[in-house]
Amino acid sequence: MEKIVSLCKRRGFIFPDSEIYGGLANAWDYGPYGVELKNNIKQRWWKKFVQEREDMVGQDAAIIMNPETWKASGHLDNFSDPLVECKKCKNRFRADQLEEAGKCPNCGGQMSAPRQFNLMFKTFIGPAEESVNIAYLRPETAQGIFVNFKNIMDTMRPRLPFGIGQIGKAFRNEITPGNFIFRTREFEQMEIEYFIAPPKKDKDWQTAFEMWRKEMLNWMAELGLNVKHDVYELNVPDGERAHYSKKTIDFEYQFPFGRKELYGLAYRTDYDLKQHAKFSGADLFCTDEQGDKFVPHVIEPSLGVERTVLAVLYAAYCEETTPAPNPSPAHSSREKGEENIRTVMKFPYWLAPVKIAVFPLLKNKPELVKKAKAVFNQLKSEYNCEFDDNGNIGKRYRRQDEIGTPFCLTVDFDTLEKGDVTVRNRDTMKQERVKIEKLGEWFGKKLK
Ligand code: GAP
């Protein structure tokens, strides 16, 4: 874990938040490569689960919603964790996460009796800090979907089953955040509320639940996670599920600090729509072919963006002893003499923040730099590319390996004569010559 945190800082993936002021505990900022990685995850999720499906639409609701939402959803009454305080050192912990009940993990002191602590962040709307102006930062994106159910029914007229997807920030005043970006107070969710007809028998909701279970496993495989070995499906027992859920599967991932929840899949029944209909007075129902009204039930796949980033970073991280350099291409010998342990992020290509790095062999040869810039300009509209002329080729390869760039392309003296370049593969480190005019087609096959 330390190695990942250090690589993220050193190579511009993730920085401690507001670091020049000493940081803010458990808050993180995404640097140039981190934001590309995060965007690749969100864009792919959106394409796969919203755009490529006929039974899905998307939306983007506000973070601060009418506070009635949280009365109706049950979050004001139920969205809390048991908080205990050490009588000696005054540190606070979640009672259900203590290794030894009643004993402070910090100083061994005696703990107070637990009290329920609501996790929602409170704020005030407008200049007066009065109770009538209290509002909350949403603790889940889901409620933004439920409150728009009628708008979407009226405007899109979808047929059941159908789903609404949304990506956005959520906020929880966690008692014990930590483990880098695993548990933070501000994070992003990618959520789907998938509406189905009220089930006549269990099998009716179980079919939709099973379809989403498989979709989530496919998604995790696409991320490059070893689903067979590192993902565990926990059927959350009665009494431990959220107040709205009749069945929940937690997809746990084998993180460096243990097996922990990566994603959740829940059957929320008709709880939320019924609650919102009751509190708002709005008609939140569908009509069947006979003209009868009914409130749909909901299956909810819920995915955290940051936990995805962390799982992906961990799965991709590799340290390799490099084999003896291949003597054939002229400049491969530049890799000689470098450390023979290379750190390489083996992201699936679609996830890599930079897809192609373009190098002129030598920085002080204007004809090479000019040609390399021309190749860079040719490729950059299609792929996220990086131009690098700093240091020897071996060092440039190492830098790109550390950020997981699948291909490095070098313009050398032969390029000027023959019009071809060396392309080096991140995983095999094999090099091949490709004609400049064929690069579009060549990368198209490898990267699309
Ligand atoms: N709408 C359902 C819901 O919010 P949840 O299990 O509380 O369910 C869903 O959260 C997902 O959001 C989790 O599986 C996780 O990926 C992510 N998540 C939850 N709390 C988080 C936190 N404090 N920091 C980072 N990610 C979090």
XYZ file of C-alpha atoms and ligand atoms in Angstrom:
475
model
C 0.000 0.000 0.000
C 2.849 2.379 0.885
C 4.368 1.756 -2.541
C 1.099 2.650 -4.266
C 0.593 5.809 -2.197
C 4.179 6.854 -2.913
C 3.910 6.151 -6.664
C 0.633 8.097 -6.801
C 2.284 11.143 -5.232
C 5.576 10.899 -7.127
C 4.012 10.341 -10.533
C 1.126 12.793 -10.378
C -1.835 10.476 -9.769
C -3.023 11.485 -6.297
C -1.821 14.223 -3.906
C -2.751 14.955 -0.271
C -5.458 17.622 -0.358
C -4.389 21.261 0.337
C -0.905 20.003 1.097
C 0.757 23.425 1.311
C -1.373 24.072 4.432
C -0.393 20.786 6.001
C -3.146 18.851 4.225
C -6.589 17.820 5.429
C -6.791 14.362 6.967
C -8.282 11.762 4.616
C -8.865 14.178 1.748
C -7.107 13.673 -1.590
C -6.670 15.551 -4.855
C -6.287 13.955 -8.265
C -3.292 15.070 -10.341
C -2.817 14.991 -14.138
C -2.685 11.186 -14.469
C -5.185 10.530 -11.655
C -7.855 12.625 -13.306
C -7.311 10.836 -16.648
C -7.630 7.455 -14.919
C -10.767 8.523 -13.079
C -12.301 9.968 -16.254
C -11.558 6.788 -18.204
C -13.435 4.795 -15.543
C -16.426 7.145 -15.493
C -16.631 7.493 -19.283
C -16.480 3.749 -19.847
C -19.084 3.101 -17.141
C -21.392 5.685 -18.709
C -20.949 4.244 -22.225
C -21.394 0.636 -21.129
C -24.297 1.064 -18.733
C -26.123 4.124 -20.047
C -25.391 4.757 -23.733
C -24.982 1.208 -25.018
C -28.174 -0.095 -23.395
C -31.686 0.426 -24.702
C -33.181 0.086 -21.229
C -31.181 2.927 -19.613
C -31.133 6.731 -19.548
C -28.853 9.114 -17.670
C -29.310 12.193 -15.512
C -27.373 14.559 -13.256
C -29.134 15.875 -10.141
C -28.072 18.606 -7.705
C -25.969 17.726 -4.653
C -28.001 19.903 -2.272
C -31.597 18.752 -2.440
C -34.797 19.759 -0.689
C -34.221 18.514 2.901
C -37.619 16.769 2.868
C -35.887 14.227 0.607
C -33.871 12.967 3.571
C -36.877 12.680 5.865
C -38.677 10.647 3.219
C -35.711 8.433 2.337
C -35.103 7.581 5.991
C -31.593 9.028 6.023
C -32.396 11.530 8.783
C -33.567 8.744 11.067
C -31.444 5.807 9.981
C -28.240 6.881 8.256
C -25.984 6.638 11.270
C -23.110 4.632 12.717
C -22.568 3.748 16.408
C -19.999 6.195 17.817
C -17.924 5.561 20.950
C -15.436 7.871 22.633
C -12.432 6.842 24.727
C -12.833 8.228 28.249
C -9.057 8.621 28.556
C -7.622 9.902 25.215
C -10.959 11.226 23.841
C -10.430 9.589 20.423
C -13.613 8.530 18.644
C -14.291 5.255 16.865
C -17.056 3.247 15.251
C -18.219 0.788 17.897
C -18.804 -1.939 15.286
C -15.197 -1.694 14.056
C -13.402 -2.117 17.398
C -11.206 -5.177 17.683
C -12.038 -5.529 21.367
C -15.433 -4.224 22.452
C -15.227 -1.426 25.022
C -11.420 -1.023 24.746
C -9.712 1.922 23.039
C -7.379 0.709 20.221
C -5.312 3.858 20.753
C -4.537 3.804 24.508
C -6.430 0.820 25.914
C -8.753 3.164 27.827
C -12.390 2.492 28.560
C -14.983 3.444 25.953
C -18.193 5.375 26.441
C -21.540 3.736 25.659
C -22.263 3.907 21.901
C -24.534 6.629 20.530
C -25.899 6.864 16.994
C -24.061 9.481 14.918
C -25.781 10.678 11.709
C -23.330 10.685 8.812
C -24.943 13.439 6.752
C -23.084 16.727 6.346
C -25.285 19.613 7.466
C -25.143 23.063 5.919
C -27.314 26.198 5.685
C -28.943 27.633 2.595
C -28.589 31.410 2.382
C -26.986 33.830 4.837
C -28.989 33.005 7.989
C -27.804 30.019 9.986
C -31.276 29.110 11.252
C -32.853 25.712 11.591
C -35.384 26.430 8.816
C -32.442 26.861 6.429
C -30.735 23.547 7.220
C -29.826 21.455 4.199
C -27.647 18.396 3.653
C -25.001 17.343 1.173
C -26.381 14.177 -0.409
C -24.966 10.992 1.149
C -25.863 8.941 -1.955
C -26.662 9.902 -5.549
C -29.619 7.494 -5.568
C -32.169 9.924 -4.085
C -31.536 12.372 -6.941
C -32.826 9.625 -9.222
C -35.937 8.788 -7.170
C -37.040 12.427 -6.968
C -36.745 12.698 -10.776
C -38.670 9.493 -11.448
C -41.819 11.391 -12.504
C -39.896 13.809 -14.748
C -38.238 10.930 -16.544
C -41.475 8.978 -16.903
C -43.217 12.058 -18.305
C -40.481 13.063 -20.730
C -38.985 9.752 -21.880
C -42.011 7.427 -21.494
C -39.822 4.363 -20.899
C -41.241 0.858 -20.649
C -40.385 -1.339 -17.689
C -37.901 -2.662 -16.931
C -35.715 0.404 -17.328
C -32.991 2.131 -15.396
C -31.638 5.583 -14.659
C -27.882 6.046 -14.237
C -26.002 8.856 -12.597
C -22.413 9.703 -11.677
C -21.759 12.277 -8.998
C -20.314 13.312 -5.667
C -21.612 12.026 -2.350
C -20.626 13.128 1.160
C -20.539 11.239 4.437
C -19.129 12.459 7.716
C -17.414 9.094 8.304
C -16.260 8.460 11.889
C -13.212 6.485 10.772
C -12.159 7.385 7.232
C -8.839 6.007 6.056
C -6.846 3.525 4.013
C -5.846 6.179 1.470
C -8.792 6.800 -0.907
C -10.786 3.778 0.311
C -12.978 5.583 2.838
C -13.204 9.356 2.537
C -15.781 11.964 3.468
C -16.165 13.206 -0.095
C -16.329 10.641 -2.901
C -18.048 9.850 -6.172
C -20.625 7.209 -6.955
C -21.765 5.617 -10.219
C -25.284 4.423 -9.468
C -28.167 2.822 -11.312
C -31.750 2.569 -10.137
C -33.293 -0.187 -12.263
C -37.087 -0.189 -12.114
C -39.046 -3.423 -12.486
C -42.722 -4.326 -12.254
C -43.806 -5.320 -8.717
C -42.734 -8.953 -8.460
C -45.519 -11.523 -8.214
C -43.025 -14.088 -6.979
C -39.402 -13.836 -5.762
C -38.076 -15.104 -9.092
C -39.286 -11.887 -10.796
C -36.911 -9.576 -8.912
C -34.227 -12.246 -8.652
C -33.931 -12.346 -12.479
C -33.109 -8.621 -12.673
C -30.860 -8.900 -9.609
C -28.930 -11.761 -11.230
C -28.584 -9.847 -14.512
C -26.959 -6.929 -12.643
C -24.809 -9.257 -10.548
C -23.313 -10.650 -13.774
C -22.947 -7.174 -15.285
C -20.982 -6.046 -12.227
C -18.694 -9.083 -12.380
C -18.086 -8.418 -16.101
C -17.267 -4.793 -15.308
C -14.727 -5.846 -12.663
C -13.077 -8.213 -15.148
C -12.936 -5.383 -17.696
C -11.101 -3.289 -15.089
C -8.384 -5.936 -15.003
C -9.307 -7.288 -11.552
C -8.767 -10.973 -10.956
C -12.428 -11.708 -10.269
C -11.930 -15.405 -9.478
C -9.255 -14.860 -6.834
C -9.719 -11.345 -5.519
C -13.458 -10.681 -5.558
C -15.758 -12.184 -2.944
C -19.534 -11.878 -2.909
C -20.884 -11.329 0.574
C -24.594 -11.900 0.995
C -25.288 -9.273 3.670
C -27.271 -10.971 6.461
C -30.584 -9.772 7.939
C -30.065 -7.002 10.464
C -26.902 -5.721 8.756
C -28.454 -4.390 5.550
C -29.403 -0.752 4.951
C -32.917 0.133 6.140
C -34.352 0.001 2.581
C -32.889 -3.298 1.415
C -34.475 -6.728 1.153
C -31.292 -8.271 -0.284
C -27.761 -6.911 -0.661
C -24.606 -8.391 -2.090
C -21.372 -6.632 -1.190
C -18.679 -7.268 -3.761
C -15.578 -7.362 -1.601
C -12.115 -6.959 -3.067
C -8.840 -8.228 -1.689
C -7.247 -4.821 -0.991
C -3.720 -4.630 0.502
C -5.301 -3.912 3.912
C -7.739 -6.830 3.741
C -10.957 -7.898 2.058
C -13.305 -4.910 1.974
C -16.421 -3.714 0.164
C -15.759 -2.476 -3.346
C -19.351 -2.258 -4.654
C -22.892 -3.035 -3.553
C -25.944 -4.493 -5.268
C -29.256 -4.047 -3.470
C -32.927 -4.876 -3.952
C -34.547 -1.708 -2.575
C -38.116 -2.913 -3.228
C -40.608 -0.044 -3.702
C -39.451 1.564 -0.447
C -38.035 4.814 -1.859
C -40.731 5.654 -4.418
C -43.489 4.930 -1.883
C -41.800 7.101 0.735
C -41.349 10.002 -1.710
C -44.948 9.670 -2.910
C -46.112 9.795 0.725
C -43.967 12.796 1.749
C -44.292 14.851 -1.455
C -47.838 13.978 -2.499
C -46.566 13.389 -6.051
C -47.880 10.555 -8.217
C -44.932 8.204 -8.466
C -46.334 5.232 -10.294
C -46.538 3.483 -13.662
C -49.653 2.310 -15.449
C -50.013 -1.164 -16.894
C -51.800 -2.135 -20.120
C -55.117 -2.464 -18.277
C -54.715 1.077 -16.958
C -53.950 -0.086 -13.410
C -51.436 1.962 -11.430
C -48.497 0.376 -9.629
C -45.283 1.494 -7.930
C -42.224 -0.161 -9.484
C -39.577 -1.963 -7.468
C -35.873 -1.199 -7.755
C -32.583 -3.060 -8.161
C -29.584 -0.850 -7.412
C -25.991 -1.487 -8.539
C -23.881 1.074 -6.655
C -20.212 1.638 -7.479
C -17.689 3.954 -5.834
C -15.313 5.721 -8.232
C -12.413 6.075 -5.771
C -12.631 2.452 -4.648
C -12.500 1.516 -8.325
C -9.375 3.672 -8.739
C -7.753 2.020 -5.712
C -8.580 -1.529 -6.843
C -7.326 -0.769 -10.335
C -4.074 0.756 -9.048
C -3.469 -2.243 -6.832
C -4.290 -4.788 -9.557
C -2.064 -3.008 -12.093
C 0.984 -2.502 -9.853
C 3.897 -4.751 -10.854
C 7.572 -4.903 -10.021
C 9.575 -6.865 -12.552
C 13.179 -7.852 -12.960
C 13.941 -6.787 -16.507
C 15.391 -9.392 -18.862
C 18.713 -8.731 -20.635
C 18.210 -5.925 -23.162
C 17.462 -6.995 -26.701
C 20.561 -6.090 -28.735
C 18.905 -5.729 -32.148
C 17.339 -2.232 -32.402
C 19.968 0.478 -32.219
C 18.743 2.314 -29.150
C 17.485 -0.573 -27.033
C 20.959 -0.706 -25.497
C 19.979 2.543 -23.772
C 18.026 0.389 -21.340
C 21.334 -1.183 -20.256
C 22.751 0.058 -17.008
C 19.337 1.128 -15.672
C 18.121 -0.481 -12.440
C 16.986 -3.960 -13.337
C 13.797 -3.750 -11.297
C 11.148 -1.920 -13.231
C 7.883 -0.719 -11.755
C 5.105 -0.980 -14.290
C 1.396 -0.240 -14.023
C -0.207 -2.917 -16.174
C -3.546 -1.189 -16.662
C -5.814 -2.589 -19.349
C -5.042 -0.308 -22.299
C -8.401 1.486 -22.182
C -7.724 2.582 -18.594
C -4.186 3.900 -19.111
C -4.014 7.685 -18.524
C -1.610 8.124 -21.470
C -1.902 5.767 -24.432
C 1.193 6.685 -26.460
C 4.420 8.481 -25.500
C 6.369 10.027 -28.367
C 10.134 10.516 -28.079
C 12.772 12.005 -30.342
C 15.856 9.819 -29.836
C 17.996 12.885 -29.068
C 16.815 16.205 -27.711
C 19.579 18.258 -29.326
C 18.896 17.143 -32.921
C 16.274 19.584 -34.256
C 15.431 17.355 -37.232
C 14.480 14.492 -34.858
C 12.513 16.794 -32.535
C 10.637 18.304 -35.487
C 9.701 14.898 -36.897
C 8.695 13.577 -33.450
C 6.481 16.659 -32.895
C 4.819 16.015 -36.264
C 4.077 12.400 -35.286
C 2.804 13.576 -31.872
C 0.473 16.095 -33.548
C -0.780 13.397 -35.921
C -1.743 11.047 -33.040
C -2.888 13.399 -30.273
C -6.359 14.125 -31.673
C -7.193 10.417 -31.500
C -5.321 9.317 -28.358
C -4.097 10.918 -25.173
C -0.387 11.227 -26.013
C 2.623 12.631 -24.231
C 5.753 14.146 -25.787
C 8.960 13.516 -23.847
C 12.519 14.463 -24.808
C 13.954 14.518 -21.297
C 16.832 12.170 -20.328
C 17.940 9.003 -22.054
C 15.480 6.625 -23.693
C 15.796 4.054 -20.893
C 14.734 6.632 -18.301
C 11.843 7.767 -20.486
C 10.655 4.153 -20.819
C 10.796 3.770 -17.021
C 8.756 6.927 -16.484
C 6.085 5.768 -18.921
C 6.050 2.252 -17.409
C 5.333 3.788 -14.006
C 2.238 5.551 -15.305
C 1.192 2.532 -17.374
C 1.565 3.933 -20.919
C 0.995 0.976 -23.275
C 3.194 2.215 -26.141
C 6.342 4.338 -26.490
C 7.256 5.515 -29.947
C 10.768 6.695 -30.830
C 11.783 8.811 -33.793
C 15.430 8.123 -34.707
C 17.812 8.727 -37.620
C 16.361 5.791 -39.590
C 12.963 7.505 -39.362
C 14.286 10.420 -41.388
C 15.505 8.058 -44.114
C 12.909 5.283 -44.131
C 9.811 6.940 -42.643
C 9.331 4.363 -39.879
C 9.532 4.557 -36.066
C 10.214 2.145 -33.194
C 7.167 1.235 -31.128
C 7.880 -0.416 -27.791
C 5.244 -2.403 -25.911
C 4.904 -1.750 -22.158
C 4.256 -5.368 -21.146
C 6.573 -7.352 -23.414
C 9.129 -4.531 -23.892
C 9.362 -5.820 -27.471
C 10.068 -3.259 -30.152
C 8.934 -3.166 -33.731
C 9.307 -0.784 -36.647
C 6.092 0.732 -38.001
C 5.724 3.064 -41.009
C 4.490 6.504 -40.000
C 1.630 6.404 -42.486
C 0.465 3.085 -40.959
C 0.508 4.317 -37.336
C -3.204 5.252 -37.299
C -4.237 1.791 -38.433
C -1.634 0.061 -36.214
C -2.736 1.844 -33.011
C -6.367 1.523 -34.074
C -6.015 -2.270 -33.897
C -4.133 -2.259 -30.611
C -5.984 0.431 -28.679
C -9.584 0.527 -29.901
N -27.067 4.049 -2.831
C -26.539 2.964 -2.129
C -25.321 3.267 -1.406
O -24.917 4.414 -1.335
P -23.355 2.177 -0.059
O -22.971 0.732 0.092
O -23.474 2.979 1.172
O -24.716 2.165 -0.873
C -22.162 2.400 -2.360
O -22.321 2.874 -1.043
C -20.709 2.432 -2.776
O -20.178 3.747 -2.595
C -19.798 1.537 -1.935
O -19.846 0.195 -2.370
C -18.442 2.179 -2.191
O -17.938 1.792 -3.452
C -18.797 3.655 -2.239
N -18.585 4.316 -0.932
C -19.424 4.337 0.125
N -18.916 5.060 1.144
C -17.707 5.501 0.742
C -16.688 6.308 1.345
N -16.827 6.826 2.563
N -15.556 6.564 0.627
C -15.414 6.080 -0.630
N -16.354 5.321 -1.249
C -17.489 5.039 -0.583
